[in-house]
XYZ file of C-alpha atoms in Angstrom:
643
model
C 24.485 29.354 6.082
C 21.002 28.182 7.256
C 19.217 30.718 9.371
C 17.088 29.777 12.316
C 13.965 30.282 10.278
C 15.200 27.676 7.785
C 15.522 24.978 10.445
C 12.201 26.007 12.233
C 9.820 23.662 9.956
C 12.212 20.647 10.124
C 12.424 20.865 13.894
C 8.717 21.245 14.326
C 8.316 18.093 12.059
C 11.111 16.253 13.912
C 9.710 17.131 17.488
C 6.059 16.078 16.339
C 7.502 12.468 15.227
C 9.469 12.325 18.296
C 6.260 12.736 20.588
C 4.332 9.970 21.900
C 0.872 9.649 20.115
C -0.869 10.655 23.150
C 0.556 14.049 23.203
C -1.700 16.290 21.169
C 0.320 19.616 21.312
C 1.993 21.682 18.698
C 5.507 22.435 19.642
C 5.654 25.932 21.226
C 2.447 25.628 23.026
C 3.362 26.396 26.717
C 1.496 25.174 29.672
C 0.193 27.708 32.397
C 1.788 27.391 35.665
C -0.313 28.070 38.620
C 0.834 28.986 42.022
C -1.295 28.441 45.308
C -4.514 30.681 45.345
C -3.733 31.846 41.697
C -7.028 32.580 39.888
C -8.183 30.049 37.416
C -10.540 31.642 34.936
C -13.825 29.841 34.092
C -15.060 30.838 30.761
C -18.292 29.752 28.699
C -18.114 28.370 25.092
C -21.638 27.758 24.195
C -25.054 25.610 24.409
C -25.393 22.811 22.130
C -28.086 20.190 21.427
C -27.717 17.192 19.022
C -31.646 17.492 18.603
C -31.672 21.125 17.231
C -28.090 21.445 15.784
C -28.379 25.068 16.780
C -25.446 26.476 19.221
C -26.360 29.396 21.181
C -24.071 31.702 23.318
C -24.014 31.323 27.101
C -25.799 34.439 28.141
C -28.485 33.793 25.935
C -30.255 32.369 28.795
C -30.517 34.083 32.196
C -27.234 33.001 33.870
C -25.612 34.990 36.327
C -23.128 37.633 34.663
C -20.068 39.271 35.791
C -19.758 42.967 36.272
C -18.121 43.343 32.765
C -18.508 40.647 30.183
C -15.566 40.106 27.898
C -15.716 37.996 24.767
C -12.486 36.488 23.465
C -10.980 37.251 20.061
C -11.696 34.146 18.040
C -10.102 32.573 15.099
C -12.306 31.721 11.675
C -12.746 28.294 12.624
C -14.316 29.287 16.356
C -16.522 31.782 14.534
C -17.871 28.994 12.132
C -18.447 26.418 14.805
C -20.536 28.908 16.694
C -18.277 29.109 19.653
C -18.541 32.651 21.555
C -16.218 32.077 24.524
C -17.032 34.721 27.183
C -15.884 35.149 30.888
C -18.295 34.045 33.773
C -18.668 35.067 37.439
C -17.456 31.863 38.966
C -14.269 32.614 41.264
C -11.964 29.687 41.237
C -8.514 29.797 43.024
C -5.720 27.199 42.387
C -6.021 24.263 45.090
C -8.578 26.241 47.137
C -11.793 24.378 48.148
C -15.227 26.174 48.078
C -17.947 24.433 50.003
C -20.901 26.447 48.525
C -21.050 30.056 46.939
C -23.957 31.949 45.600
C -23.614 33.585 42.269
C -25.356 37.148 41.548
C -26.933 37.372 45.125
C -27.697 40.794 46.288
C -28.644 41.060 49.928
C -29.252 37.515 50.030
C -32.062 37.596 47.667
C -32.639 34.725 45.127
C -32.775 35.276 41.280
C -36.139 35.938 39.831
C -36.698 34.559 36.240
C -39.555 36.243 34.357
C -42.349 34.463 32.720
C -40.381 34.845 29.238
C -37.064 33.774 30.656
C -38.583 30.928 32.517
C -40.208 29.774 29.126
C -36.866 30.079 27.226
C -35.045 28.109 29.891
C -37.597 25.222 29.708
C -37.512 25.171 26.062
C -33.841 24.717 26.211
C -34.188 21.947 28.611
C -36.908 19.865 26.893
C -34.387 20.209 23.749
C -31.431 18.521 25.578
C -29.070 21.517 25.450
C -25.761 20.965 26.967
C -23.451 23.800 28.571
C -19.916 24.005 27.672
C -17.326 25.695 29.884
C -13.714 25.706 29.950
C -10.847 26.008 32.404
C -7.238 26.672 31.168
C -8.698 25.928 27.721
C -9.607 22.162 28.992
C -13.557 21.576 28.450
C -15.575 20.454 31.338
C -16.943 16.911 31.223
C -19.522 15.057 33.285
C -18.318 11.508 34.487
C -20.833 8.676 33.732
C -20.218 5.515 35.848
C -21.848 2.592 33.776
C -22.035 -0.871 35.464
C -21.616 -3.823 33.006
C -24.327 -6.476 33.871
C -22.204 -9.660 32.789
C -23.378 -11.576 35.663
C -26.537 -10.383 37.555
C -25.820 -12.547 40.660
C -22.144 -11.028 40.923
C -22.318 -8.131 43.432
C -18.989 -6.840 42.271
C -19.843 -5.476 39.039
C -17.333 -3.730 36.911
C -17.591 -0.272 36.651
C -16.953 1.575 33.225
C -16.297 5.105 33.624
C -17.002 7.119 30.666
C -17.261 11.107 30.111
C -19.560 13.330 28.053
C -18.921 16.676 27.035
C -20.329 19.658 28.841
C -23.293 19.245 31.471
C -26.806 18.836 30.878
C -28.901 22.212 31.238
C -31.481 20.274 33.240
C -33.808 17.244 32.946
C -37.527 16.614 32.715
C -39.333 14.103 34.915
C -43.185 13.101 34.589
C -43.867 16.264 32.355
C -42.085 18.412 34.992
C -38.767 20.450 33.946
C -35.900 20.943 36.424
C -32.846 23.072 36.323
C -29.354 22.203 37.328
C -28.746 25.229 39.214
C -25.826 24.119 41.390
C -22.632 23.035 39.815
C -19.958 21.170 41.879
C -16.565 21.600 40.089
C -14.005 18.921 40.347
C -10.546 19.989 39.326
C -7.688 17.968 39.016
C -4.172 19.326 39.115
C -0.633 18.061 38.722
C 2.078 18.984 41.044
C 5.129 20.018 39.036
C 8.863 18.884 40.595
C 10.573 22.021 41.628
C 13.857 22.654 43.643
C 13.649 22.836 47.250
C 13.895 26.735 47.663
C 11.071 27.202 44.707
C 7.462 27.425 45.402
C 5.355 24.716 43.927
C 3.503 25.228 40.868
C 0.594 23.497 39.626
C -0.936 22.432 36.208
C -4.643 21.895 35.405
C -5.280 18.318 33.896
C -8.769 17.699 34.052
C -12.143 19.577 34.442
C -15.179 17.728 35.747
C -18.613 18.745 37.115
C -21.426 17.214 38.868
C -24.464 19.184 38.007
C -27.291 19.218 40.536
C -30.948 20.644 40.661
C -31.715 21.936 44.301
C -34.833 23.947 44.918
C -34.769 27.203 46.658
C -36.148 26.207 50.042
C -33.463 23.622 50.513
C -30.546 26.209 50.009
C -29.430 28.338 52.990
C -27.694 31.291 51.891
C -26.086 34.209 54.027
C -25.224 37.560 53.365
C -21.635 36.726 52.444
C -22.771 34.765 49.448
C -21.942 31.648 51.073
C -24.660 29.048 51.253
C -25.214 25.603 52.846
C -26.106 22.480 50.877
C -28.676 19.951 52.222
C -27.504 17.016 53.466
C -28.055 13.388 51.888
C -30.804 13.030 49.374
C -33.412 14.802 51.261
C -33.840 17.901 49.001
C -35.876 18.284 45.948
C -34.879 19.548 42.503
C -35.476 23.064 41.436
C -38.574 23.157 39.120
C -38.925 25.463 36.337
C -42.715 26.425 35.604
C -42.708 27.952 32.181
C -46.023 29.621 32.882
C -44.979 31.816 35.813
C -42.021 33.541 37.428
C -39.461 31.343 39.000
C -37.180 32.198 42.102
C -34.067 30.224 42.455
C -30.232 30.500 43.491
C -27.492 29.740 41.114
C -24.651 28.298 43.217
C -21.544 26.526 42.866
C -18.762 24.530 44.868
C -15.020 23.771 43.957
C -13.121 20.653 45.020
C -9.570 20.093 43.883
C -7.689 16.649 43.787
C -4.046 16.072 42.977
C -3.466 13.709 39.748
C -0.605 11.807 38.357
C -1.646 12.680 34.578
C 0.902 15.225 33.018
C 0.142 18.148 31.386
C 0.899 16.604 27.924
C -1.394 13.757 28.341
C -4.342 15.713 29.879
C -6.629 15.564 26.709
C -6.460 11.643 26.745
C -9.538 11.686 29.089
C -11.642 13.413 26.693
C -10.292 11.504 23.430
C -11.218 8.226 24.660
C -14.817 8.340 25.459
C -15.745 5.682 23.388
C -14.476 2.047 22.692
C -11.303 2.731 20.910
C -10.672 -1.168 20.253
C -13.965 -1.470 18.378
C -12.803 1.258 16.202
C -9.219 0.109 15.581
C -10.576 -3.571 14.778
C -13.267 -2.321 12.263
C -10.725 -0.092 10.603
C -8.157 -2.966 10.120
C -10.939 -5.121 9.080
C -12.077 -2.826 6.323
C -8.640 -2.319 5.113
C -7.804 -6.126 4.920
C -11.002 -6.602 3.027
C -10.490 -3.753 0.645
C -6.760 -4.829 -0.061
C -7.919 -8.332 -0.833
C -10.798 -7.326 -3.149
C -8.255 -4.494 -4.650
C -5.739 -7.294 -5.243
C -8.126 -9.571 -7.078
C -9.277 -6.746 -9.291
C -5.862 -5.753 -10.307
C -4.760 -9.268 -11.023
C -7.991 -9.894 -13.311
C -7.508 -6.571 -15.251
C -3.844 -6.903 -15.930
C -4.109 -10.653 -17.078
C -7.072 -9.732 -19.398
C -5.256 -6.400 -20.760
C -2.128 -8.527 -21.479
C -4.199 -11.074 -23.440
C -5.835 -8.328 -25.234
C -2.589 -6.491 -26.190
C -1.049 -9.726 -27.193
C -3.805 -10.423 -29.456
C -3.934 -6.951 -31.038
C -0.219 -6.958 -31.613
C 0.041 -10.245 -33.362
C 2.329 -10.102 -36.357
C 0.791 -13.152 -38.214
C -0.730 -12.101 -41.375
C -3.170 -15.197 -41.585
C -4.314 -14.353 -38.163
C -4.678 -10.691 -39.220
C -6.753 -11.574 -42.076
C -9.107 -14.164 -40.462
C -9.591 -12.360 -36.962
C -12.007 -9.608 -36.832
C -11.199 -6.766 -34.572
C -13.465 -6.236 -31.519
C -13.156 -4.718 -27.971
C -11.673 -1.737 -26.934
C -9.319 -1.189 -29.926
C -12.125 -0.839 -32.212
C -12.893 2.779 -30.644
C -9.106 3.957 -30.997
C -10.168 6.774 -33.428
C -12.829 8.168 -31.190
C -11.736 7.604 -27.649
C -9.924 10.908 -27.220
C -12.767 12.825 -28.911
C -13.325 15.804 -26.825
C -16.649 15.591 -24.754
C -19.572 17.955 -24.324
C -19.130 20.995 -22.136
C -15.400 20.684 -21.755
C -15.161 23.785 -19.669
C -17.501 22.642 -16.976
C -15.759 19.278 -16.869
C -12.330 20.903 -16.564
C -13.567 23.314 -13.960
C -15.303 20.483 -11.672
C -11.995 18.473 -11.959
C -9.779 21.753 -11.018
C -11.969 22.038 -8.006
C -11.649 18.338 -7.264
C -7.620 18.627 -7.356
C -8.049 21.755 -5.141
C -10.135 19.850 -2.666
C -7.608 16.619 -2.838
C -4.697 18.755 -2.266
C -6.491 20.490 0.825
C -7.691 17.202 2.467
C -4.430 15.401 1.865
C -2.302 18.270 3.584
C -5.034 18.815 6.476
C -5.186 15.135 7.285
C -1.188 14.830 7.217
C -0.864 17.673 9.263
C -3.426 16.770 11.827
C -1.898 13.158 11.945
C 1.041 14.856 13.219
C -0.557 16.352 16.032
C -0.540 19.925 14.517
C -4.173 20.485 15.006
C -5.114 19.127 18.254
C -8.723 19.707 19.629
C -6.679 22.162 22.141
C -6.307 24.408 19.287
C -10.010 25.575 19.001
C -11.223 26.032 15.490
C -7.729 25.281 13.891
C -8.690 22.379 11.835
C -11.446 24.279 10.309
C -9.305 27.621 9.725
C -6.623 25.439 8.310
C -8.937 23.831 5.771
C -10.371 27.283 4.655
C -7.089 28.829 4.202
C -5.455 25.779 2.308
C -8.411 25.595 -0.041
C -7.730 28.965 -1.035
C -4.191 28.634 -1.584
C -4.691 25.391 -3.413
C -6.277 27.214 -6.134
C -2.966 27.535 -7.884
C -2.716 23.564 -8.232
C -6.712 23.521 -9.148
C -6.212 26.330 -11.822
C -3.302 24.602 -13.304
C -4.698 21.124 -13.919
C -7.944 22.634 -15.138
C -6.207 24.896 -17.524
C -4.126 22.226 -18.927
C -6.989 19.707 -19.398
C -8.996 22.362 -20.966
C -6.326 22.953 -23.716
C -6.092 19.201 -24.206
C -9.985 18.936 -24.770
C -9.394 21.683 -27.655
C -10.770 24.638 -25.480
C -9.771 28.383 -26.567
C -11.630 30.729 -23.964
C -9.011 30.425 -21.035
C -10.235 33.524 -19.247
C -13.751 32.294 -18.915
C -12.575 28.793 -17.942
C -10.453 30.086 -15.233
C -13.408 32.173 -14.041
C -15.525 29.117 -14.115
C -13.113 27.122 -12.066
C -12.686 29.778 -9.422
C -16.561 30.275 -9.034
C -18.373 27.221 -9.996
C -17.943 24.838 -6.807
C -17.118 27.656 -4.486
C -20.141 29.602 -5.614
C -22.538 26.708 -5.092
C -21.020 26.032 -1.489
C -21.304 29.892 -0.636
C -24.911 29.897 -1.897
C -26.110 27.068 0.173
C -24.252 28.080 3.375
C -25.711 31.617 2.837
C -29.346 30.327 2.594
C -28.905 27.992 5.633
C -27.059 31.157 7.392
C -30.425 33.109 6.928
C -32.359 30.343 8.768
C -29.820 30.293 11.525
C -30.041 34.209 11.821
C -33.853 33.825 12.264
C -33.357 31.457 15.295
C -30.712 34.003 16.836
C -28.202 31.097 16.953
C -24.456 31.799 17.854
C -24.086 29.309 14.709
C -24.940 32.042 12.478
C -21.913 33.538 10.794
C -21.699 37.155 11.419
C -21.823 39.582 8.528
C -18.045 41.029 9.084
C -16.951 37.266 8.758
C -18.873 36.495 5.623
C -17.352 39.747 4.074
C -13.856 38.275 4.954
C -14.614 35.015 3.663
C -15.810 36.852 0.271
C -12.496 38.724 0.402
C -10.578 35.577 0.886
C -12.349 34.087 -2.069
C -11.881 37.100 -4.503
C -8.685 38.189 -3.228
C -6.690 34.991 -2.655
C -8.358 32.091 -4.348
C -9.499 33.674 -7.546
C -6.259 35.378 -8.410
C -4.484 32.132 -7.653
C -6.754 30.098 -9.828
C -6.441 32.574 -12.632
C -2.627 32.066 -12.254
C -2.308 28.590 -12.274
C -4.855 28.377 -15.232
C -2.847 30.545 -17.334
C 0.457 28.460 -16.873
C -1.563 25.362 -17.199
C -3.062 26.694 -20.492
C 0.200 27.804 -21.922
C 1.755 24.263 -20.906
C 1.939 21.494 -23.659
C -1.422 19.685 -23.666
C -1.430 16.028 -22.621
C -0.117 13.904 -25.198
C -2.757 11.418 -26.565
C -1.143 8.453 -28.164
C -3.768 8.043 -31.146
C -5.136 10.588 -33.565
C -8.953 11.266 -33.556
C -11.091 10.565 -36.576
C -12.957 13.362 -38.257
C -16.177 11.430 -38.297
C -17.479 10.044 -35.175
C -18.183 6.134 -34.810
C -21.704 5.099 -34.390
C -22.094 3.348 -30.792
C -23.717 -0.011 -30.728
C -26.763 -0.465 -28.264
C -25.705 -1.038 -24.793
C -26.636 -3.818 -22.282
C -28.627 -3.101 -19.262
C -25.676 -3.090 -16.811
C -24.035 -0.444 -18.801
C -26.509 2.035 -17.642
C -25.233 5.023 -15.806
C -27.079 4.679 -12.562
C -26.253 0.917 -12.322
C -22.576 1.983 -13.076
C -22.844 4.487 -10.014
C -24.168 1.645 -7.561
C -21.483 -0.982 -8.926
C -18.650 1.598 -8.628
C -19.462 2.931 -5.171
C -19.686 -0.162 -3.282
C -15.703 -0.636 -2.746
C -14.850 2.892 -1.977
C -17.696 3.226 0.589
C -16.822 -0.166 2.147
C -13.148 1.305 2.819
C -14.454 4.135 4.957
C -18.198 3.700 6.256
C -16.707 2.911 9.658
C -14.811 6.073 9.853
C -17.601 7.775 8.403
C -19.774 6.853 11.562
C -17.089 8.580 13.854
C -16.673 11.565 11.628
C -20.803 12.306 11.663
C -20.691 11.786 15.515
C -18.091 14.276 15.763
C -19.727 16.783 13.644
C -23.579 16.083 14.717
C -23.137 14.960 18.227
C -20.247 17.245 19.429
C -17.971 14.540 19.837
C -14.104 15.083 19.441
C -12.451 13.245 16.495
C -8.970 12.640 16.988
C -7.836 9.268 14.967
C -6.179 11.044 12.290
C -3.579 8.391 11.760
C -6.243 6.117 10.811
C -8.126 8.581 8.802
C -5.066 9.216 6.773
C -4.764 5.261 6.149
C -8.477 5.071 5.139
C -8.041 8.293 2.680
C -5.017 6.289 1.224
C -7.269 3.193 0.707
C -9.986 5.419 -0.740
C -7.651 6.846 -3.336
C -6.489 3.454 -4.434
C -9.941 1.696 -4.487
C -11.429 4.591 -6.407
C -8.625 4.476 -8.987
C -9.046 0.692 -9.492
C -12.751 0.740 -9.861
C -12.704 3.598 -12.122
C -10.220 1.654 -14.351
C -12.266 -1.273 -14.357
C -15.462 0.584 -15.307
C -13.680 2.722 -18.208
C -12.363 -0.798 -19.445
C -15.721 -2.415 -19.562
C -17.494 0.805 -21.100
C -14.434 0.688 -24.058
C -14.905 -3.147 -24.500
C -18.807 -2.325 -25.295
C -17.250 0.127 -27.845
C -18.822 3.317 -25.966
C -16.049 6.065 -26.614
C -18.153 8.627 -24.420
C -16.313 7.958 -21.163
C -15.062 11.377 -20.038
C -18.254 12.514 -18.271
C -19.564 9.092 -17.447
C -16.323 8.085 -15.855
C -16.362 11.249 -13.794
C -19.706 10.673 -12.574
C -19.364 6.902 -11.897
C -16.177 7.301 -10.098
C -17.994 9.422 -7.515
C -20.529 6.734 -7.023
C -19.700 6.367 -3.118
C -21.079 9.893 -2.705
C -24.459 8.199 -3.487
C -23.794 5.644 -0.638
C -22.710 8.545 1.646
C -25.970 10.241 1.172
C -28.036 6.971 1.942
C -25.773 6.443 4.917
C -26.632 10.135 5.968
C -30.359 9.620 5.737
C -29.959 6.254 7.688
C -27.852 8.021 10.333
C -30.562 10.955 10.599
C -33.455 8.551 11.020
C -31.634 6.093 13.416
C -29.117 7.957 15.376
C -30.436 11.543 15.787
C -33.605 12.823 17.333
C -34.470 15.805 15.191
C -37.792 16.636 14.577
C -38.092 20.346 13.737
C -37.962 21.623 10.392
C -34.844 24.137 10.623
C -32.675 21.509 12.416
C -33.547 19.001 9.562
C -32.850 21.754 6.869
C -29.517 22.261 8.399
C -28.778 18.697 8.428
C -29.611 17.835 4.947
C -27.910 21.240 3.702
C -24.891 20.501 5.134
C -25.113 16.785 3.974
C -25.491 17.945 0.694
C -22.496 19.888 0.575
C -20.571 16.838 2.003
C -21.868 14.452 -0.670
C -21.109 17.287 -3.498
C -17.564 17.656 -2.277
C -17.083 13.823 -1.784
C -18.336 13.181 -5.338
C -15.895 15.871 -6.754
C -12.847 14.482 -4.910
C -13.627 10.570 -5.778
C -14.618 11.518 -9.325
C -11.304 13.483 -9.715
C -9.389 10.884 -8.289
C -10.991 8.213 -10.629
C -11.141 10.228 -13.816
C -7.444 10.841 -13.614
C -6.675 7.178 -13.000
C -8.881 6.273 -15.791
C -7.464 8.842 -18.038
C -3.730 7.770 -17.468
C -5.063 4.040 -17.976
C -6.575 4.848 -21.345
C -3.357 6.448 -22.707
C -1.298 3.707 -21.425
C -3.330 0.699 -23.186
C -3.772 2.770 -26.527
C 0.029 3.658 -26.520
C 0.753 -0.129 -25.981
C -1.225 -1.532 -29.130
C 0.070 -0.906 -32.880
C -2.542 1.095 -34.688
C -2.718 0.832 -38.605
């Protein structure tokens, strides 16, 4: 009889599929119900800037602090993202208005920033830093009202409302620096339907802020920490002079509004910050083009192959005597000759399988809504743990391929598989982390977390890779349909278009075309602190990427064998990952045209992490292409008669 635990995964899956696409919540995550005047805690997450790519914790600047600072226990993903969630002195009560309240005011005295603090605040403002707060796990957003100028004479211009994450720390105007020292919080609540004798409960469904800069002289504060805001637009902004001490008040106000938005849909505001229709149209356009090109390629290659196999298998002796063999059948005695460095090749392909399994599961689970933005760091935590556990599949595939390539040192091969790619990733991240440490950024991975990652690597991933490698090496090797000659065949001189780099350029266009629109949104999510949420489309794009990589790889290996070049193992692995070259070119284009990074360390971080992305993408697409080509080569040589 099935226990409750046996049914739990299926219940979760069924519930996810039944939920609307707008609801991004893991089943079991319960909303928090507030009663009238219940405290709603405002927490700070971090400070971010797309110009520096260096997050800082909230209290790295001289903001007002509560009597006791408490940091939230964070998961692995939050730590790696640079989140340092901490309590703040803002006192917000459910459905209770506050006109103006002064923070950290002792006996009606303003806050004095030292010269060093003023210089630091001014530097952060000029670097375009945003402050990120959360209320009931909902991030703060700034409302932007844009007017579409379709007709300049029309007085009733259409208003387009968009939201940006967080709020600007300050602004500059005519070489002067101003700090947003007053925050007008606008919180929206949804009143839950209750029975007559029960007290009403409320749920927070939106968190907005209007940041303002008000100079000290225009704010009137009393001894009860209350203040009076200036009327109209008569006030001047609060200037921060980095060369001297500055006096100011930190103030805030709270306004509540009722909303029809239900709790399950409260993230929709944050997830529809750009024009989704353009996104959908672009993806569908890419998918149609790729399917069309893939269909043409498949049709051509199948017709050509049928003709080749029919010619090679003719039984007529007269034709057999007069026709000279040419094309890919000529290299049948060398096509399965083991390549150079079989251990490194099988290790890289094993890491590629590990990446493939991890990415496939993460995208699929995220598509079901299990990894919503409300679960901070869940995506990165899941990816890290899945990569460790997928080591058993990577080890198994690498071990079996290594034995097929006549390898004997399986223990060394397993160690190479477990350490080659992860070692490169860890080395680059450690060097970058040292630079981030030097900047005292919260983006630096703490030493205990680094030790924990090393323990996961050597305590989970390494043993699982060894386990998989052992069983893969013991399993029967892949059955090649033809025997390999003892003496290698001489390779004729190749045409210019058979050059390896030309092959990379040709092979990378189609897979890159399938995903470059999606790449823009992924880059925006990573480098401009946007939310990425269209995992359903990403899953579709991933499937198209697999199909296009496989087809291009088959075409390229077919051309190579027709040119009587049997050294296809390494070449096909490199050429199949050709779209990674285009990803690198696009990353450089994005850096030059979209980002405003000028300093050395942010540039180093960008290109360091881009190098890791390109390497991982090359491993992924190279592995997909290699296994597709290997299956293709075995099929065509099994279909012809070899004397």
